[in-house]
Short mmCIF file of C-alpha atoms and ligand atoms in Angstrom, two decimals:
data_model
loop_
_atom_site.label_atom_id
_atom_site.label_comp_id
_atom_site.label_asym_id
_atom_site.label_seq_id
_atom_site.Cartn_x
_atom_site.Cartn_y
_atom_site.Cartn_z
CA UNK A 1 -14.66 0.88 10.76
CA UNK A 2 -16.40 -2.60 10.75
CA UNK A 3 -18.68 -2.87 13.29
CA UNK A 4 -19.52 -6.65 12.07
CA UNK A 5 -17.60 -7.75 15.80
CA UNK A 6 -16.49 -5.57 19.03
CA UNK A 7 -13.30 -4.43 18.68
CA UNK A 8 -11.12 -6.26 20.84
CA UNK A 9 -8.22 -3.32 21.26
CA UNK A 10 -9.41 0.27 20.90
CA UNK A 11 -7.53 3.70 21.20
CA UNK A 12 -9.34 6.41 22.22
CA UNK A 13 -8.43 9.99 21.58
CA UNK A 14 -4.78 9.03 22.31
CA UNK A 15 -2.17 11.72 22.42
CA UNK A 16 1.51 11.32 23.11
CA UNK A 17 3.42 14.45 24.01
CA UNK A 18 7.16 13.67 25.64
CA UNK A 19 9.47 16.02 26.72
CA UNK A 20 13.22 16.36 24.63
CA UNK A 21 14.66 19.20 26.09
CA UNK A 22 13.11 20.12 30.31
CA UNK A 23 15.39 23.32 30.75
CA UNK A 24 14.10 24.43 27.60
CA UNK A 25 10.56 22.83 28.03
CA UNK A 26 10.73 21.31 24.79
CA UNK A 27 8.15 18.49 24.21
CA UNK A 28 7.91 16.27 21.21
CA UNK A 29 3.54 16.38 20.12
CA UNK A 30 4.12 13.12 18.90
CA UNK A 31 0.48 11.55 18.58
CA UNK A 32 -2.65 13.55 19.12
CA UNK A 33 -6.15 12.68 19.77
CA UNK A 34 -5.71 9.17 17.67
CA UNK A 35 -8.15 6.74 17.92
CA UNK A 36 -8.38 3.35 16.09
CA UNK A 37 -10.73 0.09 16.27
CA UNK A 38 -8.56 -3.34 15.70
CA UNK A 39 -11.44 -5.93 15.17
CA UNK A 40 -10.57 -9.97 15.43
CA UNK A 41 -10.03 -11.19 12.11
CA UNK A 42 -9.23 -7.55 10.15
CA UNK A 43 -6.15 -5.64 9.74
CA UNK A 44 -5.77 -2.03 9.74
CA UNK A 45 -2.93 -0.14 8.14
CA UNK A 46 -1.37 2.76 9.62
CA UNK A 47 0.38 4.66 6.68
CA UNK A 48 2.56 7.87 6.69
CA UNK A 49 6.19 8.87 6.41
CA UNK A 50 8.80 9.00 8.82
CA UNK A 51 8.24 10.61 11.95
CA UNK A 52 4.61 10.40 11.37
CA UNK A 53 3.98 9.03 14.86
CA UNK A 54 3.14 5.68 13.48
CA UNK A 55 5.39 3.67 16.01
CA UNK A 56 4.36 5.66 18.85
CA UNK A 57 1.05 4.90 18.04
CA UNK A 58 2.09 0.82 18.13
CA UNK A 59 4.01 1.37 20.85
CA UNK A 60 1.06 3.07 23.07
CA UNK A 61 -1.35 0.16 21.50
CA UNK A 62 1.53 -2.20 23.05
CA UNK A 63 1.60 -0.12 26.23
CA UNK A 64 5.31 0.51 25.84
CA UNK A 65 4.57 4.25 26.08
CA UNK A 66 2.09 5.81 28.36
CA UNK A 67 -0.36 8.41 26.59
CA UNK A 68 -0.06 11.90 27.81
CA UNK A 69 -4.63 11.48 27.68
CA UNK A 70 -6.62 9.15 26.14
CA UNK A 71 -6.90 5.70 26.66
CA UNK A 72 -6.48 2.34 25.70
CA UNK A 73 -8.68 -0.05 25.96
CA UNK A 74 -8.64 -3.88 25.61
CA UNK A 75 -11.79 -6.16 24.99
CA UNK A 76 -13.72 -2.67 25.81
CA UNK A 77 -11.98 -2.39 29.30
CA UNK A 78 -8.74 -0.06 30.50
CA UNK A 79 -5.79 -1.39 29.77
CA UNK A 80 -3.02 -1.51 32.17
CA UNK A 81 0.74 -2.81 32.05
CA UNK A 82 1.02 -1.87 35.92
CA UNK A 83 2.88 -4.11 37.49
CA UNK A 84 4.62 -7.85 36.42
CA UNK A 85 1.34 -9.51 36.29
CA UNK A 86 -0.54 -7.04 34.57
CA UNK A 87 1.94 -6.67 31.99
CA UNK A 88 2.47 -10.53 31.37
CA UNK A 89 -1.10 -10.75 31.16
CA UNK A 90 -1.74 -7.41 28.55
CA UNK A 91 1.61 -9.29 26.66
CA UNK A 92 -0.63 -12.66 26.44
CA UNK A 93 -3.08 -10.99 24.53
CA UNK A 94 -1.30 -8.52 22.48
CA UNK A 95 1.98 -8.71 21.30
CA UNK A 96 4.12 -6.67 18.53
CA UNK A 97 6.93 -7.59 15.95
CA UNK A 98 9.44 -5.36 15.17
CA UNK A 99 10.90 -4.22 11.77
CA UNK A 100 14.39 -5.67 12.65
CA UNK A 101 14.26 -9.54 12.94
CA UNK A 102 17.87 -9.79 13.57
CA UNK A 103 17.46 -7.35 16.10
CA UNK A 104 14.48 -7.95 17.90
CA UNK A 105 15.84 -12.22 18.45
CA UNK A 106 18.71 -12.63 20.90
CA UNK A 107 22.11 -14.24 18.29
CA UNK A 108 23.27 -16.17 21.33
CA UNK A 109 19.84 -18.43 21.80
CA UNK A 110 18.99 -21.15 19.42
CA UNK A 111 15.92 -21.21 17.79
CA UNK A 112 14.37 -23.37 20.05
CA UNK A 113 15.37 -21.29 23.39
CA UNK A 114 13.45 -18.41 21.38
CA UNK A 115 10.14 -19.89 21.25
CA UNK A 116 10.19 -22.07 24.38
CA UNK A 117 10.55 -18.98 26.81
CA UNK A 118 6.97 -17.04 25.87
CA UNK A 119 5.48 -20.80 26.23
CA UNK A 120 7.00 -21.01 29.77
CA UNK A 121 6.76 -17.59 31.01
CA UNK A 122 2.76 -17.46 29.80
CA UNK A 123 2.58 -21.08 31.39
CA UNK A 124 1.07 -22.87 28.30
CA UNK A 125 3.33 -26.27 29.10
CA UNK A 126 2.68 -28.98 30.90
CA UNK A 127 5.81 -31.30 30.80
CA UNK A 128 8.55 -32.15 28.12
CA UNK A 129 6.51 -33.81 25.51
CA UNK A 130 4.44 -31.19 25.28
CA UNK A 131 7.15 -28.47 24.97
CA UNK A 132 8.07 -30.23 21.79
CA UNK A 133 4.79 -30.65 20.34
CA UNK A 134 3.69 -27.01 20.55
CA UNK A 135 7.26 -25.55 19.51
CA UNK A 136 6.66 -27.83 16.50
CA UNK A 137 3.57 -26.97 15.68
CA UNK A 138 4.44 -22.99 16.24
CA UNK A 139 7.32 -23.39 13.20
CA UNK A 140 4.66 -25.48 10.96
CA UNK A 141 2.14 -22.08 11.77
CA UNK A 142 4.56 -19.85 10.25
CA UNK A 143 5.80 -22.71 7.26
CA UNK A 144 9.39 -23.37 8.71
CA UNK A 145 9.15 -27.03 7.67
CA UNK A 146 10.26 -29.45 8.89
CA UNK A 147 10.54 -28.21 11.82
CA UNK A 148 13.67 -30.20 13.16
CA UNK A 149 15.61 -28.04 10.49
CA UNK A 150 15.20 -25.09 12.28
CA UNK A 151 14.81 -25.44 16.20
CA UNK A 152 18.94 -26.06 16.83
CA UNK A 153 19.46 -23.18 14.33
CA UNK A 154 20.97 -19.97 15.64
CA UNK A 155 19.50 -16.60 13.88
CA UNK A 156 22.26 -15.72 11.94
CA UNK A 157 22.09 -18.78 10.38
CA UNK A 158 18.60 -18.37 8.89
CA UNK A 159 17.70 -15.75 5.77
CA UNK A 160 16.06 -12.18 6.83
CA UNK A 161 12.62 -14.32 5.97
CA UNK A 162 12.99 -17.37 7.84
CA UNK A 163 14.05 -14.96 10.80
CA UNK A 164 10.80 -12.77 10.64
CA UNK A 165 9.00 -15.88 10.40
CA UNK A 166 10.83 -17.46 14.33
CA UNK A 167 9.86 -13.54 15.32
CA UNK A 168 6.26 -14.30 14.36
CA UNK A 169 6.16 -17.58 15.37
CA UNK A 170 7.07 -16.20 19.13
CA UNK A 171 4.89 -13.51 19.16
CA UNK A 172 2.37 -15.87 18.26
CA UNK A 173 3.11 -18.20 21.27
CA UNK A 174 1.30 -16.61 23.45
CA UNK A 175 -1.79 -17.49 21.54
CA UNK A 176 -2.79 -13.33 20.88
CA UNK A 177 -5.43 -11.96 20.15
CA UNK A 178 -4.01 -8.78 18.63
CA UNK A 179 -0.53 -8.69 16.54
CA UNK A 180 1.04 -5.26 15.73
CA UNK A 181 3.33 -4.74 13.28
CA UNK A 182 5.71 -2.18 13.15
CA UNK A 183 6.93 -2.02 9.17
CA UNK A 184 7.76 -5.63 9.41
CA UNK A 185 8.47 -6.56 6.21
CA UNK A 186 10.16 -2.83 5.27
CA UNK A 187 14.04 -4.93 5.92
CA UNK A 188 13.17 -8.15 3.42
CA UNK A 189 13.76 -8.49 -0.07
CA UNK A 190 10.63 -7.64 -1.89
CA UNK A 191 10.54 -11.20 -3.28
CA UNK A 192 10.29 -12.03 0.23
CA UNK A 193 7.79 -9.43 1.87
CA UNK A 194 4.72 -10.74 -0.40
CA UNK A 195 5.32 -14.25 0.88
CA UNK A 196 5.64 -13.12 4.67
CA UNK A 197 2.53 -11.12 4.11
CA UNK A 198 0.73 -14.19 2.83
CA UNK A 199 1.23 -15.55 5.77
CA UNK A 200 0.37 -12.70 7.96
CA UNK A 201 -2.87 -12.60 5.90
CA UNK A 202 -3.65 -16.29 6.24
CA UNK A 203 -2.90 -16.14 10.51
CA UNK A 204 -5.19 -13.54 10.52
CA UNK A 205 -7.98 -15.38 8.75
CA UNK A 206 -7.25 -18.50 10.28
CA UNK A 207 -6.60 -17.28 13.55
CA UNK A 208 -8.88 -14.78 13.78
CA UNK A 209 -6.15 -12.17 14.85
CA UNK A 210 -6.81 -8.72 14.75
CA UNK A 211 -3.61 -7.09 13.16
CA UNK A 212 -2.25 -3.37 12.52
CA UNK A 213 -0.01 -2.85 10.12
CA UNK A 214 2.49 -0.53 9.91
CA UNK A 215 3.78 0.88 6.98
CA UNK A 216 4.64 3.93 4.61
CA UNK A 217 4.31 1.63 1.45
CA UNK A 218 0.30 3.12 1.07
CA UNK A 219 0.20 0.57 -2.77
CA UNK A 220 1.22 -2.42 -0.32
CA UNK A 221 -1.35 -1.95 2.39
CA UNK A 222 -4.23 -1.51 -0.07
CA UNK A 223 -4.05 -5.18 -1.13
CA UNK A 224 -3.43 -6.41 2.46
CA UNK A 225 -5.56 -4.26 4.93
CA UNK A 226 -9.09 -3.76 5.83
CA UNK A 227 -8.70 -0.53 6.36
CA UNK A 228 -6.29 2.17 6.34
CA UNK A 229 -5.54 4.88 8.46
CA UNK A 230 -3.39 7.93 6.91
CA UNK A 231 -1.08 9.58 9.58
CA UNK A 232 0.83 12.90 9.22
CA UNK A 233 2.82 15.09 11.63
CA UNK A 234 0.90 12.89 14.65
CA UNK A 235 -2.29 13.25 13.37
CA UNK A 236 -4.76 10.46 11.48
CA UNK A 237 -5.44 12.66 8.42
CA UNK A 238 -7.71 10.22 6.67
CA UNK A 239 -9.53 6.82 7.45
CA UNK A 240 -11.66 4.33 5.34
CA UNK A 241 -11.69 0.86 3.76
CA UNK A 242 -8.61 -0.08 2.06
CA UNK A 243 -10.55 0.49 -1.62
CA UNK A 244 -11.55 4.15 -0.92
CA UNK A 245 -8.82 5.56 0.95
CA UNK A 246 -6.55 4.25 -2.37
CA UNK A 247 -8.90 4.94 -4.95
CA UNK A 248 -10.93 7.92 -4.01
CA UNK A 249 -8.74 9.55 -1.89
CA UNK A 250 -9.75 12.52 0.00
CA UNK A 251 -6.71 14.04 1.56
CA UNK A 252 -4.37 16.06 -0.52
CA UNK A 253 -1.37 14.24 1.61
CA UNK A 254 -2.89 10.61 0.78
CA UNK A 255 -2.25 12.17 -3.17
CA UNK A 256 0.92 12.81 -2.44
CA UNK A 257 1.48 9.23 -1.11
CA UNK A 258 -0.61 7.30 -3.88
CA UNK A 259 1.30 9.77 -6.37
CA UNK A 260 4.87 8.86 -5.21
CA UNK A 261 3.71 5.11 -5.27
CA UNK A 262 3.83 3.19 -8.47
CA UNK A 263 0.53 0.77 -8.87
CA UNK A 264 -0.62 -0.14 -11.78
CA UNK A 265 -4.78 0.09 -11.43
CA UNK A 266 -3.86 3.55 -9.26
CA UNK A 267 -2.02 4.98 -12.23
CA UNK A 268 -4.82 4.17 -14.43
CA UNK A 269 -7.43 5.68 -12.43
CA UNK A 270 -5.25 9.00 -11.75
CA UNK A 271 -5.41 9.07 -15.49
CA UNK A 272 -8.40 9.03 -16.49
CA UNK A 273 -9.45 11.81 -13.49
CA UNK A 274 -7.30 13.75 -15.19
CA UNK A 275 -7.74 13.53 -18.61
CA UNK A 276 -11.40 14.54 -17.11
CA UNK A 277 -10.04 17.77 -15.57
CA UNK A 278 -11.56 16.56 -12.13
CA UNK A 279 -8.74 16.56 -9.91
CA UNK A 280 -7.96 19.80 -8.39
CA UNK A 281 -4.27 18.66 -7.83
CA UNK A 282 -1.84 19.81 -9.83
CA UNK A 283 -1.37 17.63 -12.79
CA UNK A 284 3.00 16.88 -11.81
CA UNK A 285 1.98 17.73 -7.95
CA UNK A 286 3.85 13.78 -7.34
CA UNK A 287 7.48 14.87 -9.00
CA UNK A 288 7.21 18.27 -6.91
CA UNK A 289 9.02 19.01 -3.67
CA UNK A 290 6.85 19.72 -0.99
CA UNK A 291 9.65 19.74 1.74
CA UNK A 292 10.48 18.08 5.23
CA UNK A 293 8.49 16.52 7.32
CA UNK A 294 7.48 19.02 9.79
CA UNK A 295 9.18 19.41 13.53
CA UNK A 296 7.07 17.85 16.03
CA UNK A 297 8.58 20.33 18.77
CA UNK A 298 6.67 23.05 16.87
CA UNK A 299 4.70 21.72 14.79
CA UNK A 300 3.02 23.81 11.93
CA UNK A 301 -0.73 25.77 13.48
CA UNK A 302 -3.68 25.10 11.50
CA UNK A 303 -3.41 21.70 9.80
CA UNK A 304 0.32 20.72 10.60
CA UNK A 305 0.48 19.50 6.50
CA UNK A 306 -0.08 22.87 5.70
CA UNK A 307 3.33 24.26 4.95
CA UNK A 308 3.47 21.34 1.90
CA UNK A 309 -0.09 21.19 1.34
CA UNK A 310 -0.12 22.15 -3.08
CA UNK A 311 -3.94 22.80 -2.10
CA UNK A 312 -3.56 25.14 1.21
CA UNK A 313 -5.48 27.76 1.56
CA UNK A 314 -5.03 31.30 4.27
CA UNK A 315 -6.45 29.89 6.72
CA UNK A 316 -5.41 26.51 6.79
CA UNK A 317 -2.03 28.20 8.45
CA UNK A 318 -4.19 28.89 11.39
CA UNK A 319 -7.39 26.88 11.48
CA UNK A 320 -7.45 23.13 12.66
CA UNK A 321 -9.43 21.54 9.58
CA UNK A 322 -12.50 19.20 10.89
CA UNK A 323 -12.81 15.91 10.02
CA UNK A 324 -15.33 15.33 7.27
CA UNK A 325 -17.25 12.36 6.69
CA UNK A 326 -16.71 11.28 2.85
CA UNK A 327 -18.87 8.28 3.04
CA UNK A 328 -20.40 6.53 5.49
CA UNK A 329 -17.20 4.74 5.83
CA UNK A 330 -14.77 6.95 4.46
CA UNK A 331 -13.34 10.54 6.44
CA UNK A 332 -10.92 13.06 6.04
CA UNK A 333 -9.65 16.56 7.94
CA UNK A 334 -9.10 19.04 5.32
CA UNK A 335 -11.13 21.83 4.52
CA UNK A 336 -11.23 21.39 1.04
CA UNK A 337 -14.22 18.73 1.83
CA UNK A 338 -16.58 21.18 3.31
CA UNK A 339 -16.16 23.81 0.01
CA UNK A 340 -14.49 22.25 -2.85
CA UNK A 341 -15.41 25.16 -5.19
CA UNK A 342 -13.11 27.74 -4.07
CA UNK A 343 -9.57 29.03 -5.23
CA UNK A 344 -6.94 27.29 -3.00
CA UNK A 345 -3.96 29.95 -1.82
CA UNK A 346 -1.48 28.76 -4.43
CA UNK A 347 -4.59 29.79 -7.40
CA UNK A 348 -5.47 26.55 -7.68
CA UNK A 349 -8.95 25.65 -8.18
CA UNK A 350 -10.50 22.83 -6.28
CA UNK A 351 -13.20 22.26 -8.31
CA UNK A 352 -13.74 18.81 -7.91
CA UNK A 353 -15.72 16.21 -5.94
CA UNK A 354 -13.74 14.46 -3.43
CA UNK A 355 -14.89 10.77 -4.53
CA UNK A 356 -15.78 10.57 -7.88
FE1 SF4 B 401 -4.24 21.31 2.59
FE2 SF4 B 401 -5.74 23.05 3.93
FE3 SF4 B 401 -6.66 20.58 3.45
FE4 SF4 B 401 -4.68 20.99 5.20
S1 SF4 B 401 -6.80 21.71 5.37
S2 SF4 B 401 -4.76 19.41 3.65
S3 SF4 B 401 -3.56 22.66 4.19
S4 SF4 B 401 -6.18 22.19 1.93
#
């Protein structure tokens, strides 16, 4: 959405299909047509349930997973991970941390085996002394002081915090450019995912990094990204700054989210919209079922977030909504944005303006 710098990794009309079943011809739509700007120094949050295609999307951006069409591009050119060399070389400038710390670093290698591989492999040492300046100042980056504390340590012997902070602290020793983040604080203790996120939010100003960030927690990403992308079923359903996409929101399934998500200044605002009679949503729409996540084998014609959609109308079962510019900065895909002023198929009325 910024277009204050060139984006430095881009995704183009992605779409991921993969097949589950070949005698039966089955194939997962995964992602489809997705396209996102990461800009140095921003972060973009990619919100939606399970399933939602969100870590298909990272992975793709990570080129872990080859799109089906679409492309990928990095510093405005292709991006390939074809080959060794091309792959180190894609991994030197963007690299991803996983939800799982535990996981994602190997129990058998000290803390200090952990770091010092990416800063041989990606050639960034020049002799001993060295080795142990930079692995030093790569645990002071991420606050594991002093440092001597924790470069002998094994992972098990650290918290689920201090372990998410070595998983950082090796992504980040490759000197990226880009850092994805696939729901990376979702395993911490919530006393400890504000502090992690601090420090996610001070690398990226510091650093410059551009970062994507992704979560289903919609209240968490408003106070950390840029911008925020809504996905559902594989699809980006709605896009804009971090402030509008939370508290104007345009798509009935961001309501849903921002409905099922406690935050204080959100709850407020709902309020008063509806004390006003302006939101077309119905008034306990949050504490309603709306069912399953749909199944990405066959996923639902029209807009897939039809079959739970309180607002749907006829034709949304058939009819791919278009996307709809809210603001300048600001868009959504539902149809309800071209016409708000007609009755909806469960006799709603959507009389209401989209952004108040
Ligand atoms: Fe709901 Fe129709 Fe809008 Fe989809 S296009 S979100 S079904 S109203």
């Amino acid at each position: 959405m910024s277009d204050e710098q060139a984006p430095v990794l881009e995704a183009v009309d992605v779409t991921v299909h993969y097949p589950v079943h070949r005698a039966r011809g089955e194939i997962v739509h995964a992602l489809e047509n997705a396209s996102l700007r990461l800009h140095p120094g921003r972060t973009v949050a990619l919100v939606g349930e399970s399933g939602s295609g969100k870590s298909t999307f990272a992975r793709t951006l990570a080129l872990a997973q080859e799109p089906t069409s679409g492309r990928v591009l990095l510093g405005g050119e292709p991006a390939s991970a074809r080959g060794r060399r091309a792959r180190r070389a894609y991994a030197g400038r963007v690299q991803m941390v996983l939800q799982d710390p535990f996981g994602s670093l190997n129990p058998l290698h000290r803390v200090r085996y952990l770091l010092e591989r990416p800063l041989r492999l990606h050639g960034a040492v020049t002799d001993r002394e060295d080795l142990e300046r930079r692995l030093r100042a790569l645990l002071e980056r991420v606050r594991l002081t002093p440092p001597e504390r924790f470069l002998d340590a094994f992972p098990h012997e650290l918290s689920g915090g201090q372990r998410q902070r070595v998983a950082i602290a090796r992504a980040l020793a490759v000197e990226p450019e880009v850092l994805l983040g696939d729901e990376l604080v979702t395993m911490l203790d919530v006393s400890i995912r504000l502090e992690i996120l601090n420090l996610l939010a001070a690398l990226r100003d510091e650093e410059h990094l551009a970062m994507l960030y992704i979560t289903h927690d919609i209240a968490g990403a408003r106070y950390f990204a840029d911008e925020i992308a809504v996905m559902y079923a594989g699809e980006i359903v709605e896009y804009g700054t971090a402030e509008d996409v939370t508290q104007t929101p345009a798509h009935p399934y961001t309501r849903l989210l921002l409905d099922s998500t406690p935050d204080p200044d959100r709850m407020e605002f709902l309020a008063g919209r509806r004390t006003g009679g302006l939101d077309g949503m119905a008034p306990d729409a949050a504490e309603d079922d709306y069912g399953e996540p749909p199944d990405l084998v066959h996923p639902p014609t029209g807009c897939r977030f039809h079959p739970r959609c309180p607002l749907a109308r006829p034709s949304c079962s058939s009819e791919a909504p278009p996307r709809v510019d809210v603001t300048e900065r600001h868009w959504a895909a539902c149809v309800l944005l071209l016409d708000p002023d007609e009755d909806d198929a469960h006799g709603h009325t959507t009389t209401r303006e989209m952004t108040p």
